[in-house]
CSV table of C-alpha atoms in Angstrom, one decimal:
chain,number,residue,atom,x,y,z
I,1,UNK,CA,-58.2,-37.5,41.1
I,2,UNK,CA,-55.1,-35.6,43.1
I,3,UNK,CA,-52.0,-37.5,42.9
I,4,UNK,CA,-50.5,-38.8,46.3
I,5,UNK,CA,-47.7,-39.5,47.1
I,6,UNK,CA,-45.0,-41.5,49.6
I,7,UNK,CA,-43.1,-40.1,51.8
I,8,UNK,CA,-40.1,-41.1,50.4
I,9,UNK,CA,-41.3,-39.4,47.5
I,10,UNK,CA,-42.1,-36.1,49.0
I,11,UNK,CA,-38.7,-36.1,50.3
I,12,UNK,CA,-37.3,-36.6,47.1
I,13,UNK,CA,-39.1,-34.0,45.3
I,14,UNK,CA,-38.1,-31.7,48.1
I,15,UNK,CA,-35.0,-32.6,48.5
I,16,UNK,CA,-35.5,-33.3,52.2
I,17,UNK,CA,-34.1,-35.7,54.6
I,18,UNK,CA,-36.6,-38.0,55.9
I,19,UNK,CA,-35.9,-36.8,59.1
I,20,UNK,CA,-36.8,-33.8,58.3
I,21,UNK,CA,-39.8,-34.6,56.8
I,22,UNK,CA,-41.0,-36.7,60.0
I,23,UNK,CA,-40.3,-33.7,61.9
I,24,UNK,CA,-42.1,-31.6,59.7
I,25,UNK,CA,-45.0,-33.9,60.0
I,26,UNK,CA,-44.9,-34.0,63.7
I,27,UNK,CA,-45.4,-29.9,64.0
I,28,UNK,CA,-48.0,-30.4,61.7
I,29,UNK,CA,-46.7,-28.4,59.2
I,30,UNK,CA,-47.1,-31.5,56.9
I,31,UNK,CA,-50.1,-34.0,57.4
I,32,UNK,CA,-50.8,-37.3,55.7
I,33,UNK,CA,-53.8,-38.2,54.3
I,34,UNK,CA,-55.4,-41.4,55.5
I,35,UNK,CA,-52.2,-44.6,54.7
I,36,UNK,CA,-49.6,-42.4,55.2
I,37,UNK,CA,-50.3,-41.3,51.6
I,38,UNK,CA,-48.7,-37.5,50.6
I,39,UNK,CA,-50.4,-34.7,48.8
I,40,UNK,CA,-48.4,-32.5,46.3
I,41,UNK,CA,-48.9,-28.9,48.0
I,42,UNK,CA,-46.4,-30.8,50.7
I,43,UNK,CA,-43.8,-30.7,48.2
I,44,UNK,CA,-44.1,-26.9,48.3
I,45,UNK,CA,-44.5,-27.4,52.0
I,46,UNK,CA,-41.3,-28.7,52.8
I,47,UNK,CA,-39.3,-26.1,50.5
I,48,UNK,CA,-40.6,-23.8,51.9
I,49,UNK,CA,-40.0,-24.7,55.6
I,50,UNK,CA,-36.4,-25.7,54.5
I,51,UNK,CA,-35.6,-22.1,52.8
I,52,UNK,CA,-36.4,-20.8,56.5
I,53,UNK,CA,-34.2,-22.9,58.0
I,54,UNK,CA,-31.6,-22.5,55.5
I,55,UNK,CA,-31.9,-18.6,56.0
I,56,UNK,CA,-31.0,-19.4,59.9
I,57,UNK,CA,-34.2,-19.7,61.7
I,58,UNK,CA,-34.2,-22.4,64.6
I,59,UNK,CA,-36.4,-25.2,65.4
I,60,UNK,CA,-37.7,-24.2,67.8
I,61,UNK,CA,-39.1,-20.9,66.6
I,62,UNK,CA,-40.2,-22.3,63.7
I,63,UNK,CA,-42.0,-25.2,66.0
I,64,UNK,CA,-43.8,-22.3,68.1
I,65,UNK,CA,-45.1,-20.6,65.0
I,66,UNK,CA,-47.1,-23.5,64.0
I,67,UNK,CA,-48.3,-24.5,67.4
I,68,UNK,CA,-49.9,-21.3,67.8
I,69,UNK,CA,-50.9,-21.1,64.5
I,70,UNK,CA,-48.9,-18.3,62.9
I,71,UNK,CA,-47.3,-20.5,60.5
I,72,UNK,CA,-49.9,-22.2,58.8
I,73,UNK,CA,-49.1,-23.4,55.2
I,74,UNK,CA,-52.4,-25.4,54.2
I,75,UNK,CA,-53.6,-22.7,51.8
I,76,UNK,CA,-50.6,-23.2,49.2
I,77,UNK,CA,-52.3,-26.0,47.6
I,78,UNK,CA,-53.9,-23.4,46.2
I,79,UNK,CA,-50.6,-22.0,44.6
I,80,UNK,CA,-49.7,-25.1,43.1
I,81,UNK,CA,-50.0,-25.2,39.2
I,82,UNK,CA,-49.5,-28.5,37.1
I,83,UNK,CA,-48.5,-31.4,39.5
I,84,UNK,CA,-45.2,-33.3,37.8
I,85,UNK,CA,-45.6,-37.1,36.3
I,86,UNK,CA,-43.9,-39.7,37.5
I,87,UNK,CA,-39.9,-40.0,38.2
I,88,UNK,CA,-37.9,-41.6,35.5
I,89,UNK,CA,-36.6,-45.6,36.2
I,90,UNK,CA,-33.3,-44.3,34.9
I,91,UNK,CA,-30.5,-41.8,36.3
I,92,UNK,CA,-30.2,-38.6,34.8
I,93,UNK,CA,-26.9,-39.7,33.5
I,94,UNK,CA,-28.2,-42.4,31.8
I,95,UNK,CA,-30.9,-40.7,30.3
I,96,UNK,CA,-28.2,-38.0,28.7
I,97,UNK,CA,-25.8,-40.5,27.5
I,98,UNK,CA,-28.9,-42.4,25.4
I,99,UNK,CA,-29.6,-39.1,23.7
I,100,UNK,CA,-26.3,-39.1,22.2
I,101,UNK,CA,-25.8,-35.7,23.5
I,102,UNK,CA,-24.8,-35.9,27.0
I,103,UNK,CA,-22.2,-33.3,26.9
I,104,UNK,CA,-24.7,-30.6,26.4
I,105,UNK,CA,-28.0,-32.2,28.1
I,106,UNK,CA,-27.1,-29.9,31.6
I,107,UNK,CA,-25.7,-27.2,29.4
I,108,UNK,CA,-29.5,-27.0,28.2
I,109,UNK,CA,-30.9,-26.2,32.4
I,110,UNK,CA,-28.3,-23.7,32.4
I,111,UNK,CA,-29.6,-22.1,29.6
I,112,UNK,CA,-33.2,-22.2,31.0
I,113,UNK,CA,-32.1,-20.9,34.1
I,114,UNK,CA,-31.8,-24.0,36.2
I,115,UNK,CA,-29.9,-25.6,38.6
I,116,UNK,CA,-27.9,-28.7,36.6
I,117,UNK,CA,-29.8,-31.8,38.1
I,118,UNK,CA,-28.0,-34.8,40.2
I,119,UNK,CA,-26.3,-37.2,37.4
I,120,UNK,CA,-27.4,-40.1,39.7
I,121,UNK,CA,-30.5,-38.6,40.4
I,122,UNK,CA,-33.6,-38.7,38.3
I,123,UNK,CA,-36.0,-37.0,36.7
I,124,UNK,CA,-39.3,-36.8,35.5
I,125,UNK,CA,-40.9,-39.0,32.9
I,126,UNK,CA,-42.6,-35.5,31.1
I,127,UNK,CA,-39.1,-33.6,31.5
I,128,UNK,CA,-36.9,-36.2,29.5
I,129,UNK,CA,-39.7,-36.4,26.7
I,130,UNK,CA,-39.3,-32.5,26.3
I,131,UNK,CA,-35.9,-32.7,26.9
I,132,UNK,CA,-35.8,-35.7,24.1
I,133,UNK,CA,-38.1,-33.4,21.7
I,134,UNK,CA,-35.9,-30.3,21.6
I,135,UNK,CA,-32.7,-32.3,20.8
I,136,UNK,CA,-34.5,-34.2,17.8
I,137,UNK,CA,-36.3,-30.9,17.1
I,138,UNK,CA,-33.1,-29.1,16.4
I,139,UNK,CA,-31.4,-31.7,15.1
I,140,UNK,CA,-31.4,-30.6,11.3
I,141,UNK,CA,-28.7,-27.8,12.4
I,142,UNK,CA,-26.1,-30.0,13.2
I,143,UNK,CA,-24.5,-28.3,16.1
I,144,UNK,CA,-24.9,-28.2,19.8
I,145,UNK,CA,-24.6,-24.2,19.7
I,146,UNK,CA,-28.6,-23.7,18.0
I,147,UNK,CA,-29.7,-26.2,20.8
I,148,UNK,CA,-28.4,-23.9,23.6
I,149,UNK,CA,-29.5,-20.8,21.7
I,150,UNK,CA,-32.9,-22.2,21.5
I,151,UNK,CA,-33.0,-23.1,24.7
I,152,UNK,CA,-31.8,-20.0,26.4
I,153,UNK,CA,-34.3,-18.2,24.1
I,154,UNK,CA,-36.9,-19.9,25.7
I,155,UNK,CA,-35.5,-19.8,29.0
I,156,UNK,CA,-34.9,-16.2,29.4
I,157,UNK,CA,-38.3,-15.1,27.9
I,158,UNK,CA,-39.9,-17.2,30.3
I,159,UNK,CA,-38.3,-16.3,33.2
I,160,UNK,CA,-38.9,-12.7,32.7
I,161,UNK,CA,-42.3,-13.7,31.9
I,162,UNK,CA,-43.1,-15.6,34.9
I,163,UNK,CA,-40.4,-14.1,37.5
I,164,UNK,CA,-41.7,-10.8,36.6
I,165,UNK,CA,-45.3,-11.6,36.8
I,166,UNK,CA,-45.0,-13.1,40.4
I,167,UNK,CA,-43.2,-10.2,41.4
I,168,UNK,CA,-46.0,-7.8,40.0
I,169,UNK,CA,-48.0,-9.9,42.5
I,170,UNK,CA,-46.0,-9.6,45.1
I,171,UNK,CA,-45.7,-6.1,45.0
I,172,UNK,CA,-49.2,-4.9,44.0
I,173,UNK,CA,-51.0,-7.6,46.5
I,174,UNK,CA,-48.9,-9.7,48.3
I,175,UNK,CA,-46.6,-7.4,50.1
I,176,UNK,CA,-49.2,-4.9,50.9
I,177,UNK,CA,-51.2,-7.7,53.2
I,178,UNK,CA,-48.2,-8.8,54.2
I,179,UNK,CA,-47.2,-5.8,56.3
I,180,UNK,CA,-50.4,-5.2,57.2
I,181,UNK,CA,-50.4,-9.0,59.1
I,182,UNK,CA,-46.7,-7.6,60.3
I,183,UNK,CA,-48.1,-4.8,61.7
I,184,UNK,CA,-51.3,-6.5,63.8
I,185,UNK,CA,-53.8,-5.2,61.9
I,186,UNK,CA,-55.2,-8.4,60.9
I,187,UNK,CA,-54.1,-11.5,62.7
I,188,UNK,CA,-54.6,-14.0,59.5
I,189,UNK,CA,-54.4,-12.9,55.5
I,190,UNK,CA,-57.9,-12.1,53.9
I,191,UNK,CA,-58.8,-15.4,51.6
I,192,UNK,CA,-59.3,-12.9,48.7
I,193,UNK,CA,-55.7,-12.2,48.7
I,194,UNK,CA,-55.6,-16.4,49.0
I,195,UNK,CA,-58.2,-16.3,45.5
I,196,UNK,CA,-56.5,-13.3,44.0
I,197,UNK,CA,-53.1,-14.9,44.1
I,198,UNK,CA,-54.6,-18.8,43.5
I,199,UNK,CA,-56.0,-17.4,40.8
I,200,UNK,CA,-53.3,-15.3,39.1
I,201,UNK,CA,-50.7,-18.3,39.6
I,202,UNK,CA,-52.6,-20.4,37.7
I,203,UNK,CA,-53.4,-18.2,35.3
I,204,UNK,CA,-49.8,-17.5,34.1
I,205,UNK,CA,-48.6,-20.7,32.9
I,206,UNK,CA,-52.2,-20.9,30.8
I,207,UNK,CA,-51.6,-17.0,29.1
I,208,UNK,CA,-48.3,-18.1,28.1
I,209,UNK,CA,-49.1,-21.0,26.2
I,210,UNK,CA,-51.9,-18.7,24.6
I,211,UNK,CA,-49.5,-16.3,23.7
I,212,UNK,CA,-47.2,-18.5,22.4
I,213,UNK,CA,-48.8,-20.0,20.2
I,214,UNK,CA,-50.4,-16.4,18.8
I,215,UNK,CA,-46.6,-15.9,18.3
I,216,UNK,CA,-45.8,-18.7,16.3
I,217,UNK,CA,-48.6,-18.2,14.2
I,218,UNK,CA,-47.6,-14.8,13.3
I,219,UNK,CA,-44.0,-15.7,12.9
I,220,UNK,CA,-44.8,-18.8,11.3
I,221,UNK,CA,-47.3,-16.8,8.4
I,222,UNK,CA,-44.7,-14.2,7.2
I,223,UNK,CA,-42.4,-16.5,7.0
I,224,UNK,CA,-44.5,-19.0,5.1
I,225,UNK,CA,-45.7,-16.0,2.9
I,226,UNK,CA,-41.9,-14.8,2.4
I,227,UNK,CA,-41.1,-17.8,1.0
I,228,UNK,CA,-44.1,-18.8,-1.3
I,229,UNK,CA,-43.3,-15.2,-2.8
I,230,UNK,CA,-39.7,-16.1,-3.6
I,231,UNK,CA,-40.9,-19.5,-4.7
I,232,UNK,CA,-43.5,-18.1,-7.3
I,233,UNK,CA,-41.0,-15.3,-8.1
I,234,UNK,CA,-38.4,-18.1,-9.0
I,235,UNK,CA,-40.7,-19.8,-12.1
I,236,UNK,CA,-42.0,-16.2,-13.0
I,237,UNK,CA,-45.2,-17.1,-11.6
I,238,UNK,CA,-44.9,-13.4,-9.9
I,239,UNK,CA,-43.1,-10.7,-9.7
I,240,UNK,CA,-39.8,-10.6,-7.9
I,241,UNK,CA,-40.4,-9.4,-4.3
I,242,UNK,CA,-39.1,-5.8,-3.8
I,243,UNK,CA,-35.7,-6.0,-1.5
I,244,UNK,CA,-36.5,-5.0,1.7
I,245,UNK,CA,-35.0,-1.3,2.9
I,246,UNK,CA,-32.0,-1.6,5.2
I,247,UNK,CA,-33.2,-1.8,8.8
I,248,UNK,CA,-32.8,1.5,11.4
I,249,UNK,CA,-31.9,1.5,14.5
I,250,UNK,CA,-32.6,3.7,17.7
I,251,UNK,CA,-30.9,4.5,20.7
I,252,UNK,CA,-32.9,6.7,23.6
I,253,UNK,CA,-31.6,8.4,26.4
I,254,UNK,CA,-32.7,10.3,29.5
I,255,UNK,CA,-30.9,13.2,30.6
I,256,UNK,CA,-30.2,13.3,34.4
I,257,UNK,CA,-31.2,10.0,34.8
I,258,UNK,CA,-28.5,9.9,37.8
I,259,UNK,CA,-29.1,12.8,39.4
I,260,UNK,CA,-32.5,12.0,39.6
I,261,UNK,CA,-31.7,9.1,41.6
I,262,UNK,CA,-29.1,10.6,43.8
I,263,UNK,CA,-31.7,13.7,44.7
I,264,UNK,CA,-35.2,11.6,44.3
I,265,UNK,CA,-34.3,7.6,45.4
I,266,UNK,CA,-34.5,4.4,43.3
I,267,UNK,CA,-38.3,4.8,43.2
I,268,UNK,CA,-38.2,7.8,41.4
I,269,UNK,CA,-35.9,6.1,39.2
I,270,UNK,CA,-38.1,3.1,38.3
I,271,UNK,CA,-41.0,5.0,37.5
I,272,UNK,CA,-39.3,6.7,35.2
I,273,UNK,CA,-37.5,4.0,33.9
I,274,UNK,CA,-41.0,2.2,33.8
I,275,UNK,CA,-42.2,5.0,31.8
I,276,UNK,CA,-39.3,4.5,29.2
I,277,UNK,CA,-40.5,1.2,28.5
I,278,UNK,CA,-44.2,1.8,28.5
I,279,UNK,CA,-44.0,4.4,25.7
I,280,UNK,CA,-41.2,2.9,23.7
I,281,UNK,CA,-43.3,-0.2,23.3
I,282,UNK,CA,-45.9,1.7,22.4
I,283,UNK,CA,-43.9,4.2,19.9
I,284,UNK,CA,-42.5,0.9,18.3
I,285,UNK,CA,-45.7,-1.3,17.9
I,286,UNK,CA,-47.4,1.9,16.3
I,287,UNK,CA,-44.5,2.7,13.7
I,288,UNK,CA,-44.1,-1.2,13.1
I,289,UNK,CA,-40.5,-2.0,14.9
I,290,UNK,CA,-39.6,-3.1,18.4
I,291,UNK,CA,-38.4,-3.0,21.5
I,292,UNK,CA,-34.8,-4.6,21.1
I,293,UNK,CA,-34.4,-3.9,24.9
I,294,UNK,CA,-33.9,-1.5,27.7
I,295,UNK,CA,-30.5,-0.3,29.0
I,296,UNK,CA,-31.0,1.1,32.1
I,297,UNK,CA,-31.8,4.8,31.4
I,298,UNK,CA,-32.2,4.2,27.6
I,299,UNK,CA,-33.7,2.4,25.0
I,300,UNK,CA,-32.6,0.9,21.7
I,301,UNK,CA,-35.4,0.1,19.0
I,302,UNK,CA,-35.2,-1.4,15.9
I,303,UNK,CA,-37.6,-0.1,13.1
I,304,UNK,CA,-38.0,-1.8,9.1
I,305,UNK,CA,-36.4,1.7,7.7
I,306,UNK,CA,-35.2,4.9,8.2
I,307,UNK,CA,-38.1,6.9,8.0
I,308,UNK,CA,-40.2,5.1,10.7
I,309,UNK,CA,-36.9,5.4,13.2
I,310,UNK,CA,-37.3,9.0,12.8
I,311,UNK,CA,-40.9,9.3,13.5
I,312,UNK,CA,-40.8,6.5,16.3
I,313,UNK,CA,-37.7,8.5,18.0
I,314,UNK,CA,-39.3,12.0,17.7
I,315,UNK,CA,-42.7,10.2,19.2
I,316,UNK,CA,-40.7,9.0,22.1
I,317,UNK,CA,-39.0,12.0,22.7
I,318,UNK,CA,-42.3,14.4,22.9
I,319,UNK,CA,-44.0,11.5,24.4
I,320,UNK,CA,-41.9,11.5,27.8
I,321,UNK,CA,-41.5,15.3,27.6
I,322,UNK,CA,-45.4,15.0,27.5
I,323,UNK,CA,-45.7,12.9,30.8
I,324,UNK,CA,-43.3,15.2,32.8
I,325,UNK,CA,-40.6,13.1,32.7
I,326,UNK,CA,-37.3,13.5,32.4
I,327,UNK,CA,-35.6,15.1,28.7
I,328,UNK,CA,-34.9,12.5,26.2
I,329,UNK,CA,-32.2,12.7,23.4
I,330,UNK,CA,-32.0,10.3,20.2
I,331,UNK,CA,-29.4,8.6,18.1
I,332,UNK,CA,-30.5,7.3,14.8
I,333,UNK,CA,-28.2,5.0,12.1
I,334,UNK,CA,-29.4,2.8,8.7
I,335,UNK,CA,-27.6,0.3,7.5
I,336,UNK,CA,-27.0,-3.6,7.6
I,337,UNK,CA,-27.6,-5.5,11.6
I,338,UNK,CA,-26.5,-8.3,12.9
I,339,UNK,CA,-30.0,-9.9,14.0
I,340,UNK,CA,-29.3,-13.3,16.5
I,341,UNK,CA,-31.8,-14.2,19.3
I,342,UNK,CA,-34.0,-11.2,18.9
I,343,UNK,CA,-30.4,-8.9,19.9
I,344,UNK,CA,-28.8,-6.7,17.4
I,345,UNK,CA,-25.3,-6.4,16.6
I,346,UNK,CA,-23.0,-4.3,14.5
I,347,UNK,CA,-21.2,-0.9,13.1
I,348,UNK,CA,-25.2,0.2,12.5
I,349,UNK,CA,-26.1,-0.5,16.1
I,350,UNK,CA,-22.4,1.1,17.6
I,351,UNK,CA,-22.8,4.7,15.5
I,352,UNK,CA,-27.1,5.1,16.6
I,353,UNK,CA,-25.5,4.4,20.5
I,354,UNK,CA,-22.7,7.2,20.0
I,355,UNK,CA,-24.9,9.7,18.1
I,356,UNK,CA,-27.5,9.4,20.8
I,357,UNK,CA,-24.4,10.2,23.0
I,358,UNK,CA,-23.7,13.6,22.3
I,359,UNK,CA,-27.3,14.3,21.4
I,360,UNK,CA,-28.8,17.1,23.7
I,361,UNK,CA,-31.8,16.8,26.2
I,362,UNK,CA,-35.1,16.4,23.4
I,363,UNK,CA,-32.5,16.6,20.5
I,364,UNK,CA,-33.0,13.7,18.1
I,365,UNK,CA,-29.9,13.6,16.2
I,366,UNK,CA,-29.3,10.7,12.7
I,367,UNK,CA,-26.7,10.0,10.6
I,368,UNK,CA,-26.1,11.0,7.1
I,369,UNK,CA,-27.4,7.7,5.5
I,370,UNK,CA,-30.8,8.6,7.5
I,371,UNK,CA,-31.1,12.1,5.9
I,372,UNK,CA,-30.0,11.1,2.4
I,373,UNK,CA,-32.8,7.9,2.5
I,374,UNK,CA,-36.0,9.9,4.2
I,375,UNK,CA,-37.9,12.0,2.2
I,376,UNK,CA,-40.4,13.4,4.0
I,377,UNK,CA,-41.9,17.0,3.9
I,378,UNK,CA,-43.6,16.4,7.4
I,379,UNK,CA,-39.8,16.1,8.5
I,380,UNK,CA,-36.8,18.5,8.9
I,381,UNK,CA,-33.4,17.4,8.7
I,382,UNK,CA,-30.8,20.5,9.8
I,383,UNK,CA,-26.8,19.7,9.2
I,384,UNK,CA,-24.8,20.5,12.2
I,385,UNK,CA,-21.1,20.5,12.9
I,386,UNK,CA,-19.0,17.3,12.2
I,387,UNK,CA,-18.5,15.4,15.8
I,388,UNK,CA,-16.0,13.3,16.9
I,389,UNK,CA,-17.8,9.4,18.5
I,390,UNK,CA,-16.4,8.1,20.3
I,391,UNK,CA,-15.0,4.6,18.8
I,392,UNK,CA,-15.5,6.2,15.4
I,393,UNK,CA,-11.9,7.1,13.8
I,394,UNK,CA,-13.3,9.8,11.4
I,395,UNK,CA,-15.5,12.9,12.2
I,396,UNK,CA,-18.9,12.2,11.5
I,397,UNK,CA,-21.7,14.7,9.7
I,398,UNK,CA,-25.0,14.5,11.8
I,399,UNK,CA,-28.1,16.1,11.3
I,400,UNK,CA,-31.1,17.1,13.9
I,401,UNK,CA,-34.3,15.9,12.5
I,402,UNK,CA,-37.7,18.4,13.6
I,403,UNK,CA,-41.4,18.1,12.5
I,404,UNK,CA,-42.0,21.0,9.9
I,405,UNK,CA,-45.2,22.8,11.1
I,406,UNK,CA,-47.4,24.1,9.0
């Protein structure tokens, strides 16, 4: 059965006056049900109806809208995905201070992206049981710097996930009816864009618990493997695991990426930075590394050794000359990383960015330590002059890697 709700709690949940809230009842932009009794869509209602008055629109406009009909918000039930529990008996400062970590209890919304809540204000019963979970969770690594690390982890990969995922709709669906109904073409949305967007909504939240948990069982089986390996190794049950090769890294950048958007517009420009991502996360999941993250008009990769980098960066290079894009150019380094919160860090990570610098258009261009580790017939690796990084106190020997044909 739907939870209802009073109006006092509706006007808390939106953070609404009541006077507000009568007067959005009395345009009929919120309606009771039968006892006065509040449905949860009218939480979303009164945000909503807020955010335009907020932005500047009067009253009165807003009042003729829904009299004639043009601002009619009964179909965001629909929207809605999990309805919250039940508000706390207890402020949000008290809660804090009983977890014996109040100073970094609001640190933790920052972290996932969210407003710091009222300290004499509560919350809800589910959001201080997380809330409790993670602290006690964590609490085996004895500082207040893993719980925030933890929590923005979370918080930024969700908010990509979910930010970016209403914006696809948005974009692809939303927008598109939308200037239709702006241009009098049709007078009311079509319900399947009201079913495709219901739909996809709801769907989100379920796909990412789906996929989290195919994460952590990934994660959570090479590590477990790792470590029953060293385990057996330790009481010469087995052999001592081999040590793992020094990582690589991978820097790639387009040539003329702002030219193109001076002559061709920003759309030009995210397509082809869209195109960067789509192949380098394809390049990297086919030579087994990943996608650290993109920088704009580049790329940087990280790949278990050297001789994968070389093949994932030459991939990516023909790959975008292959879609008619614009030139690529490659930087590659081995050596020890810095690995913290899926980022990488380090004198590795700085010498792959400045080789890629002064790299030319569909030039992949590596490091000494790459050449002396790969050996690889299939590959070519061609000494050019010493160049000067910049950063990089001493001239550096680089080599341009090719495919051997034939």
């Amino acid at each position: 059965m739907a939870q209802t709700f009073s109006a006092e709690e509706i006007a808390a949940e939106a953070r609404v006056s009541q006077d507000r809230l009568e007067w959005l009842v009395s345009i009929g932009i919120v309606r009771p049900q039968g006892g006065g009794a509040f449905r949860y869509g009218d939480i979303f209602r009164a945000k909503l109806v807020s955010a335009l008055l907020d932005a500047g629109l009067p009253e009165a406009v807003l009042e003729r809208a829904a009299a004639e009909g043009w601002l009619n918000l009964d179909h965001v039930d629909g929207y809605m995905p999990i309805e919250p529990g039940p508000r706390s008996d207890r402020t949000f400062a008290d809660f804090a201070a009983s977890t014996n970590r109040a100073s970094i209890v609001p640190a933790i919304y920052e972290m996932f992206g969210l407003p710091r809540p009222d300290p004499a204000s509560p919350i809800h019963v589910d959001e201080e049981s997380m809330l409790r979970r993670l602290l006690v969770g964590w609490r085996l690594a004895h500082d207040d710097e893993t719980v925030l690390r933890a929590a923005r982890l979370f918080g930024e990969g969700t908010r990509v996930a979910m930010i970016g995922w209403v914006e696809l709709l948005a974009e692809r669906i939303g927008r598109p009816a939308q200037e239709r109904f702006v241009r009098g073409e049709i007078d009311r949305f079509p319900p399947e864009i009201m079913v495709a967007v219901g739909t996809l909504i709801h769907l989100a939240p379920e796909m990412f618990a789906w996929l989290s948990q195919r994460y952590v069982e990934q994660e959570f089986t090479a590590n477990i493997v790792d470590g029953i390996e060293l385990f057996m190794a330790a009481r010469q049950l087995a052999p001592t695991p081999k040590m793992a090769p020094l990582p690589a890294i991978v820097f790639v950048d387009l040539s003329g990426f702002t030219k193109l958007t001076e002559e061709r517009g920003d759309e030009a420009a995210v397509r082809t930075a869209t195109s960067l991502q789509r192949d380098a996360e394809t390049v990297a999941r086919r030579r087994g590394g990943r996608l650290v993250k993109l920088l704009g008009d580049g790329a940087l990769l990280r790949f278990p050794k050297a001789k994968t980098s070389v093949e994932a960066a030459l991939d990516l290079v023909e790959a975008l000359e292959r879609r008619g894009s614009l030139a690529a150019h490659a930087g590659i380094d081995t050596g020890p990383v810095v690995e913290r919160d899926l980022d990488v860090f380090g004198g590795t990570v700085n010498l792959a960015s400045r080789i890629a610098s002064v790299a030319a258009p569909r030039e992949v261009l590596t490091s000494g330590a790459v050449a002396n580790v790969v050996d690889d017939p299939s590959l070519r690796f061609e000494r050019v002059d010493q160049r000067r990084l910049k950063g990089i106190s001493e001239p550096v020997t680089l080599f341009r890697v090719t495919r051997n044909v034939g």
